[in-house]
CSV table of C-alpha atoms and ligand atoms in Angstrom, one decimal:
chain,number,residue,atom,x,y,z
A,233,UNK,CA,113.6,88.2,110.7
A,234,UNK,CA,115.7,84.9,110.4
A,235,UNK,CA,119.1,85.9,109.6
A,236,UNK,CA,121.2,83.7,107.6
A,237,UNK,CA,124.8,83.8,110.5
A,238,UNK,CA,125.2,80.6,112.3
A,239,UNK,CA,127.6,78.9,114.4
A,240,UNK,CA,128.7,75.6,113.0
A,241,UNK,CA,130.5,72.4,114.7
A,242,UNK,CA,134.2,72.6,114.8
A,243,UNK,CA,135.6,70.8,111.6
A,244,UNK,CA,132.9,72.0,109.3
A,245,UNK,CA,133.8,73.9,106.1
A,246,UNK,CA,132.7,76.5,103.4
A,247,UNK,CA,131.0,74.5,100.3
A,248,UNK,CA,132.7,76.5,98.4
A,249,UNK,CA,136.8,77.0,99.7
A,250,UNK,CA,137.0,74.4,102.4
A,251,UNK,CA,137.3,77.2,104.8
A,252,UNK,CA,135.5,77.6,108.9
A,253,UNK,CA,131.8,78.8,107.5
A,254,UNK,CA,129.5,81.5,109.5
A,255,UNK,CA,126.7,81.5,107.0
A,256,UNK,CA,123.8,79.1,106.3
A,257,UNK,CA,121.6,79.4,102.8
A,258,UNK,CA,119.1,77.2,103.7
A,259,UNK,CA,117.5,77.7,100.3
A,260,UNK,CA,120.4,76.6,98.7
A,261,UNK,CA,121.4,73.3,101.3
A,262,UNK,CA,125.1,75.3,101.4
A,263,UNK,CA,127.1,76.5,104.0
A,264,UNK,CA,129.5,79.4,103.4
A,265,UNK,CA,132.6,81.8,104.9
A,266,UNK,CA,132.1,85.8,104.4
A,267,UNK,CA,134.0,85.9,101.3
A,268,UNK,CA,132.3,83.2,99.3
A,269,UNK,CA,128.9,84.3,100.7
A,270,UNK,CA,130.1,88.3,98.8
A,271,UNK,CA,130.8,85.9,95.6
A,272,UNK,CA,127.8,84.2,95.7
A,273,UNK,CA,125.7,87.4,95.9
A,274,UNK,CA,127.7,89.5,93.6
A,275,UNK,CA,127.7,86.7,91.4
A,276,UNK,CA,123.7,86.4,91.4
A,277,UNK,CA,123.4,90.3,90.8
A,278,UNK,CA,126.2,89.7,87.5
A,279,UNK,CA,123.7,86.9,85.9
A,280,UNK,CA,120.6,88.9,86.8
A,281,UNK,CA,122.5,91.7,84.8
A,282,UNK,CA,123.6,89.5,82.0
A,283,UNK,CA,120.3,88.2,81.9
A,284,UNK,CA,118.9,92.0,80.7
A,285,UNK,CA,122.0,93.0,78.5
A,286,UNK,CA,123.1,95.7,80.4
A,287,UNK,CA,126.6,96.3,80.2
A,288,UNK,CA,129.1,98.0,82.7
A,289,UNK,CA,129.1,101.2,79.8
A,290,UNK,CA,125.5,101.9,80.2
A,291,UNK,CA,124.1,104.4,82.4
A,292,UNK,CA,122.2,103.5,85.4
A,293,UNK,CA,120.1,105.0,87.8
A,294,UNK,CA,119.2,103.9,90.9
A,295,UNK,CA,115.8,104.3,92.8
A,296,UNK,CA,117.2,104.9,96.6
A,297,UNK,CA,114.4,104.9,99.4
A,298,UNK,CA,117.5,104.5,102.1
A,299,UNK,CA,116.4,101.0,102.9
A,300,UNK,CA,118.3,97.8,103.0
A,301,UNK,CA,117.7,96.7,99.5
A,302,UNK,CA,118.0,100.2,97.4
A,303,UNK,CA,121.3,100.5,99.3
A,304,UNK,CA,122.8,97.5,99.1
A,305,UNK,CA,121.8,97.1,94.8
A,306,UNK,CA,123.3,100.5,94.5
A,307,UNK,CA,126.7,99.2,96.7
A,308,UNK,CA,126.6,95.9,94.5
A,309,UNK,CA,126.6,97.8,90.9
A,310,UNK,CA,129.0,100.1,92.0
A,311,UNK,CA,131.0,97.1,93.4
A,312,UNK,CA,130.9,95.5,89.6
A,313,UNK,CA,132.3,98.9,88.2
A,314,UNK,CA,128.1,100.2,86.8
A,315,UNK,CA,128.3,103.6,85.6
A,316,UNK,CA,125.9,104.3,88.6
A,317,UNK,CA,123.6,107.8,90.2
A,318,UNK,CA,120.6,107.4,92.9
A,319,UNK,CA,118.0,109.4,92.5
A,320,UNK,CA,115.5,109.9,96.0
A,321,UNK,CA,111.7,111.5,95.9
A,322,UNK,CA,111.3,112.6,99.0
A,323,UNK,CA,107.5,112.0,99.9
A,324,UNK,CA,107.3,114.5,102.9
A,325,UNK,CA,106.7,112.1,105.4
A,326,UNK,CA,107.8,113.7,108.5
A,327,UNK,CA,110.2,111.7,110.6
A,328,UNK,CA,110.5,108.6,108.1
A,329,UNK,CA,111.5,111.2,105.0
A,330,UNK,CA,114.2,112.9,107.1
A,331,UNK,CA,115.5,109.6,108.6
A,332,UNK,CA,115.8,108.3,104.4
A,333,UNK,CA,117.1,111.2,103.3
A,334,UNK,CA,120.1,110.7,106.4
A,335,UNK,CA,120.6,107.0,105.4
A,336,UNK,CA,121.5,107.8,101.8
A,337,UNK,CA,123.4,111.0,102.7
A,338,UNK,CA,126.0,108.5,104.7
A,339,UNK,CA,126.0,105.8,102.7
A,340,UNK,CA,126.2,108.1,99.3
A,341,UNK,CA,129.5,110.5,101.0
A,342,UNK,CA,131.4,107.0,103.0
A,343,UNK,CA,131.6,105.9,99.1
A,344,UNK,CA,131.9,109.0,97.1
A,345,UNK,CA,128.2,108.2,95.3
A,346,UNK,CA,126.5,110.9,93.5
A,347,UNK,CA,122.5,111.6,94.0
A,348,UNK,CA,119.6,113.5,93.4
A,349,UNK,CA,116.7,114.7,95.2
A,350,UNK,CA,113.8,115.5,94.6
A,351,UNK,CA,110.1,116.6,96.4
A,352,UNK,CA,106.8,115.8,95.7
A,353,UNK,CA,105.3,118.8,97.0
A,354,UNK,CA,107.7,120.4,95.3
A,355,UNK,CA,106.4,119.0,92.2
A,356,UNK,CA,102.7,118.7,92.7
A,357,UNK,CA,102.7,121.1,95.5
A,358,UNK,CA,101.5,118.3,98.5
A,359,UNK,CA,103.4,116.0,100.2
A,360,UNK,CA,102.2,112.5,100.9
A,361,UNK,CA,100.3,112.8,104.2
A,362,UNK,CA,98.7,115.6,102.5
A,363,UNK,CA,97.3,114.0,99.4
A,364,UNK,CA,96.3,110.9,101.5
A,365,UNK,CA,94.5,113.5,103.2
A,366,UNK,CA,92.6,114.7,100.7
A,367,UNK,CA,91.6,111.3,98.6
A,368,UNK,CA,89.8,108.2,99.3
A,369,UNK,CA,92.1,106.0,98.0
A,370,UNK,CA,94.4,103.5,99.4
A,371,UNK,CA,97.4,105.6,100.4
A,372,UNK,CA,100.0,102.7,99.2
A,373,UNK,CA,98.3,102.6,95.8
A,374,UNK,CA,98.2,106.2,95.3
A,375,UNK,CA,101.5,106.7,96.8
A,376,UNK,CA,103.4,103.5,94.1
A,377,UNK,CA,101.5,105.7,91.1
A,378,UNK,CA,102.8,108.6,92.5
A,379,UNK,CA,106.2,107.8,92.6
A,380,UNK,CA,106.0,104.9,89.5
A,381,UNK,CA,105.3,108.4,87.4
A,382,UNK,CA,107.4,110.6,88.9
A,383,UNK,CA,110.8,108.6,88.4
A,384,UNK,CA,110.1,107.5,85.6
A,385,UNK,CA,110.1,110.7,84.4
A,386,UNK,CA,113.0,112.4,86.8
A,387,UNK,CA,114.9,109.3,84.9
A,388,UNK,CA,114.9,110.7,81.5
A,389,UNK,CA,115.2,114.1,82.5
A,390,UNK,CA,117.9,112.8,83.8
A,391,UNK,CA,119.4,111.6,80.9
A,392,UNK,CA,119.5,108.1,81.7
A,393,UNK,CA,117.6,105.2,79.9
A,394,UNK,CA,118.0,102.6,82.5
A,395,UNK,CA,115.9,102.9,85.8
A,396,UNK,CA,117.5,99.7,88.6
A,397,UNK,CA,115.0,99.1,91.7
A,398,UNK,CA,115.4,97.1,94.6
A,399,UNK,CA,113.0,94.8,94.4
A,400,UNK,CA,114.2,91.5,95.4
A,401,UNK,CA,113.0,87.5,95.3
A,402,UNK,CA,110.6,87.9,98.2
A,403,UNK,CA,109.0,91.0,96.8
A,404,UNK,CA,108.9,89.0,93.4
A,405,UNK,CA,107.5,85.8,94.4
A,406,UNK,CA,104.8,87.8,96.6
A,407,UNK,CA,103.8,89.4,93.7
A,408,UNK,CA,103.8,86.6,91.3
A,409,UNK,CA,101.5,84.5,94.2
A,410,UNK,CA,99.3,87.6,94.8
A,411,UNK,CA,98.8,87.5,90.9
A,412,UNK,CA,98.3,84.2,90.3
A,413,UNK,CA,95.7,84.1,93.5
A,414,UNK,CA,93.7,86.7,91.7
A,415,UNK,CA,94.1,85.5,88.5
A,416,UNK,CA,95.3,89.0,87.1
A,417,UNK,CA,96.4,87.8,83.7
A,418,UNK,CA,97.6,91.4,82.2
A,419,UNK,CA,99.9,91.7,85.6
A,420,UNK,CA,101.4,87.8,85.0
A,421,UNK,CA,102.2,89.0,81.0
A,422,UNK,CA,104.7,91.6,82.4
A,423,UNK,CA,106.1,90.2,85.3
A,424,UNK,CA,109.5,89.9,84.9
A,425,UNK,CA,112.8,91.1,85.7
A,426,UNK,CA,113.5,93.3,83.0
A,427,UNK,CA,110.9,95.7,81.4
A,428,UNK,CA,112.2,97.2,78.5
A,429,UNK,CA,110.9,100.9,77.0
A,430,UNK,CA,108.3,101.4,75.2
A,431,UNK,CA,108.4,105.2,74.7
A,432,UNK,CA,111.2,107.6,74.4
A,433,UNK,CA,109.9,109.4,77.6
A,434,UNK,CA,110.2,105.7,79.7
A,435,UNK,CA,113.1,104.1,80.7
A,436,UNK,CA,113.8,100.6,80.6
A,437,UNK,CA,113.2,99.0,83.9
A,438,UNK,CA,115.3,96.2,85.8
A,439,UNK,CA,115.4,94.3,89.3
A,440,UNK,CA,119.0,93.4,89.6
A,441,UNK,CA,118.7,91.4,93.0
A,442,UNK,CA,115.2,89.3,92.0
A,443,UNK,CA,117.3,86.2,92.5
A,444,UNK,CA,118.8,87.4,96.2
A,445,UNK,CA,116.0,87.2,99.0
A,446,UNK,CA,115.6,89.7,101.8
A,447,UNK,CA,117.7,88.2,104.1
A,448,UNK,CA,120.3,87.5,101.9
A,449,UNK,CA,120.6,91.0,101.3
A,450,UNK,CA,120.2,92.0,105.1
A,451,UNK,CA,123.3,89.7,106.0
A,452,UNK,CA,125.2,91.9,102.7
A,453,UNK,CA,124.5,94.7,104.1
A,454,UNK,CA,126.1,93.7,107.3
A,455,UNK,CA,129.1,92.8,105.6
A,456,UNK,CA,129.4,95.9,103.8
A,457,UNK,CA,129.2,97.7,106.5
A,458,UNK,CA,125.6,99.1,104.5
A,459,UNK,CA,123.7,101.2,107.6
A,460,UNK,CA,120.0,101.2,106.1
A,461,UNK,CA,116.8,103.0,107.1
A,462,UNK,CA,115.1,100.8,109.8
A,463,UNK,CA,112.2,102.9,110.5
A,464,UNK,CA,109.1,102.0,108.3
A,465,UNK,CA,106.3,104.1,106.9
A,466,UNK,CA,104.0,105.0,109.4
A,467,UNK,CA,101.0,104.3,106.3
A,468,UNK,CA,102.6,100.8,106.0
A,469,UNK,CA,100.0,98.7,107.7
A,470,UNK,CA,98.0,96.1,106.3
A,471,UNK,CA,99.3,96.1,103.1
A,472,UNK,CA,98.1,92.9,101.6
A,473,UNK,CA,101.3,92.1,99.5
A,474,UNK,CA,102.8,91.1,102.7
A,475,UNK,CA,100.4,88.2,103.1
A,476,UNK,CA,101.5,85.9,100.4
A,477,UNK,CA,105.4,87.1,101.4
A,478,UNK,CA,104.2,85.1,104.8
A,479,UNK,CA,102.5,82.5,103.0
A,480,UNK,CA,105.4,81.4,100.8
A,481,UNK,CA,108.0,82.3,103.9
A,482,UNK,CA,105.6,79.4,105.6
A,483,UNK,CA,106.1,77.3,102.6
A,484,UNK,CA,110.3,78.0,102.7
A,485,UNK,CA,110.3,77.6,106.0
A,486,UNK,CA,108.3,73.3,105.6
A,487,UNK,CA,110.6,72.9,101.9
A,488,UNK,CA,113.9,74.8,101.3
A,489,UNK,CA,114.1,76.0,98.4
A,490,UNK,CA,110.3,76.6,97.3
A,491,UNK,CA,110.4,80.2,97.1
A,492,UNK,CA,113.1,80.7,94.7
A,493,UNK,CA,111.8,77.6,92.7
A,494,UNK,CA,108.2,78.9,92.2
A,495,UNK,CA,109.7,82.2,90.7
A,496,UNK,CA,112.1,81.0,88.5
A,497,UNK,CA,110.7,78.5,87.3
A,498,UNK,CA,108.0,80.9,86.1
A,499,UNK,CA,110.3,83.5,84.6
A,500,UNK,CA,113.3,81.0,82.7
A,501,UNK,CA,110.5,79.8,81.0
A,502,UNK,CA,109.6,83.0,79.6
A,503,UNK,CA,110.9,85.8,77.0
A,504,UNK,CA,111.3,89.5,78.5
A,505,UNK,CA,108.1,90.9,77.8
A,506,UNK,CA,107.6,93.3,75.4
A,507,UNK,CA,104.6,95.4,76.9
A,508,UNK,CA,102.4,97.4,74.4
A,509,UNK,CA,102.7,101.2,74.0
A,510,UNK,CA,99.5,102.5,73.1
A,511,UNK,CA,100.7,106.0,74.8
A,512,UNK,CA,98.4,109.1,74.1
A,513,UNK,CA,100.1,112.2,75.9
A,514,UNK,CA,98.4,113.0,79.0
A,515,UNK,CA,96.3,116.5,78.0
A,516,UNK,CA,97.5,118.1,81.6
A,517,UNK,CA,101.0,117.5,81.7
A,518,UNK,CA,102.0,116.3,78.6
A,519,UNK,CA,103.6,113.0,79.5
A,520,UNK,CA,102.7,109.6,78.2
A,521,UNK,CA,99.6,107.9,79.6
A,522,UNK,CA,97.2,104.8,78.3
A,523,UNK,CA,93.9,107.2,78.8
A,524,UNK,CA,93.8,110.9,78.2
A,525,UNK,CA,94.7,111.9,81.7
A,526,UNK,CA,98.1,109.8,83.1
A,527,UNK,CA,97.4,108.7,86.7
A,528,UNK,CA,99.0,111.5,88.7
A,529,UNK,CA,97.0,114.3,87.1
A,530,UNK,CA,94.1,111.9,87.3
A,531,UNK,CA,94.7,112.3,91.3
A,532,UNK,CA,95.0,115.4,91.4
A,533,UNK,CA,92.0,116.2,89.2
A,534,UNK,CA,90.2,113.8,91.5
A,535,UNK,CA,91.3,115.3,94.6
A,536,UNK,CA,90.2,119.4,93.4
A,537,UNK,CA,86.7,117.3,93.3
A,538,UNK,CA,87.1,117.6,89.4
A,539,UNK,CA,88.4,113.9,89.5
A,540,UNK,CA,87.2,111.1,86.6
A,541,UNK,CA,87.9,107.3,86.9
A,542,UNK,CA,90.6,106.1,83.8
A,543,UNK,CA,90.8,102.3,85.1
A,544,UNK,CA,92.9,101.8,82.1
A,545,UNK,CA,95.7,104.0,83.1
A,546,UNK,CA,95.5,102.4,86.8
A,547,UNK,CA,95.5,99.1,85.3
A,548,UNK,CA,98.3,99.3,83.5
A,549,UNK,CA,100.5,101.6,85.3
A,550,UNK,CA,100.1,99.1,88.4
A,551,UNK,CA,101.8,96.6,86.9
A,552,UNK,CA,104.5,98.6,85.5
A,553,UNK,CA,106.3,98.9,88.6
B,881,SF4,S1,104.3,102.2,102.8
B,881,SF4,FE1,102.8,103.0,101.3
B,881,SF4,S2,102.7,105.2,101.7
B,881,SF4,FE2,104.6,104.4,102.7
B,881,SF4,S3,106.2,104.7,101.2
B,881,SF4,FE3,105.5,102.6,100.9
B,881,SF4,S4,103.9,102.8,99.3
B,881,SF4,FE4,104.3,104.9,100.1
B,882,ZN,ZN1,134.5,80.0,101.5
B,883,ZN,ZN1,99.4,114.1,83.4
């Protein structure tokens, strides 16, 4: 992936202090040193955090997978002095679970960090592999529901109202292209930044690096001395989401600038969303769900062979990341 470290001419200078520069953002036609390129980034997580009203007093928790942008959003808050905790569900996935669960031991002890585990076959007694074993669906689908569900829930149990994810621009503007594309008019009403709750048992929801791309936050991380999970999900492939992330990388790479531009531009026009909260309570487990089964005991009805369709809940859920 392009990496944003370049060598420049003697005599050139930092936009921003006048100083040697070692750091290109083409996006931005600017040219910085280390130390403005941490301001810059630290200053885009402070508006994104403005933005949603969340204050250094309230609570956060963190969704940590061990890759580079979990990581480096929980390094930022912390940076900014965020009351922070990461929570982890470990999905069971051989190798790659083990290697994330590493990463975000060593990152969480070098900085004193506390976090929480958890297991999904300790809580619906398979892991990952297993259930993508036993049901026809996509495993990427069923495995976002799957975990979309579970945090949320872990969150309040928790005790915290605010769940942060990594999600940055690229995953964003992907998203908001793959929507547009298909036209998927109930997904365009809630995409945005900031998700507030809708029910005492779901917390609020936030992306504090949408404005930082992915290599913005790989170069970060490098600074930081942030050592994330490299190695990807062996049910990774073909993913369609990463299509439009090429097309619109194509589109950056032709016009500067376009990326961050198309997203924006979409959400500064907009007011935070306030999704609708129809919730009945789920009649196996209890927690809130748009049909009478929430999605996770819908896939686990479905894979006993007892299994019935509640498109609503999918719907819905799916764009409630
Ligand atoms: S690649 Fe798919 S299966 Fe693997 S962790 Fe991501 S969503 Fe889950
Ligand atoms: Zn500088
Ligand atoms: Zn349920």
């Amino acid at each position: 992936m392009n990496d944003v470290f370049a060598e420049f001419p003697k005599g050139a200078k930092c936009t921003r202090c006048r100083e040697y520069p070692n750091i290109r953002l083409a996006s931005h036609h600017t040219i910085l040193c280390s130390s403005c390129f941490l301001h810059y980034f630290r200053t885009a997580v402070q508006r994104a955090m403005k933005k949603f009203r969340i204050t250094q007093d309230q609570p956060i928790l963190i969704a940590v997978s061990g890759g580079k942008d979990s990581l480096a959003l929980w390094a930022v808050l912390s940076e900014l002095g965020y009351n922070t905790k990461g929570i982890h569900l470990n999905l069971g996935i051989g190798d790659f679970s083990r290697a994330s669960v590493e990463a975000i031991e060593k990152f969480a002890a070098d900085r004193q960090l506390t976090w929480s585990e958890y297991s999904v076959e300790t809580i619906l007694g398979f892991t990952l592999p297993e259930i993508r074993e036993r049901t026809r669906r996509a495993i990427c689908s069923v495995c976002g529901t799957i975990k979309r569900q579970l945090i949320n829930r872990l969150t309040i149990n928790e005790g915290f109202l605010n769940l942060a994810m990594g999600h940055n621009l690229d995953d964003e503007a992907g998203r908001l292209l793959g929507n547009m594309v298909r036209h998927r008019t109930q997904y365009l009403e809630k995409q945005y930044p900031y998700l507030p709750s809708t029910h005492p048992r779901l917390p609020a929801k936030l992306k504090p690096l949408y404005r930082l791309e992915a290599h913005e936050i790989r170069t970060y991380c490098k600074l930081m001395n942030i050592a994330p999970l490299e190695m990807k999900c062996p049910f990774s492939r073909g993913a369609t989401s990463h299509l439009f992330k090429e097309a619109l990388s194509f589109l950056e790479h032709k016009m500067p600038g376009t990326k961050r531009d198309f997203l924006f531009t979409y959400v500064n026009r907009r007011e935070p969303p306030q999704p609708e909260s129809p919730y009945q309570v789920c009649r196996e487990c209890g927690e809130p769900s748009y049909g009478n089964l929430c999605s996770v005991c819908n896939i686990l009805d479905r894979m006993s062979g007892k299994g019935e369709s509640n498109p609503v809940d999918e719907l819905t859920q799916a764009s409630y990341p």
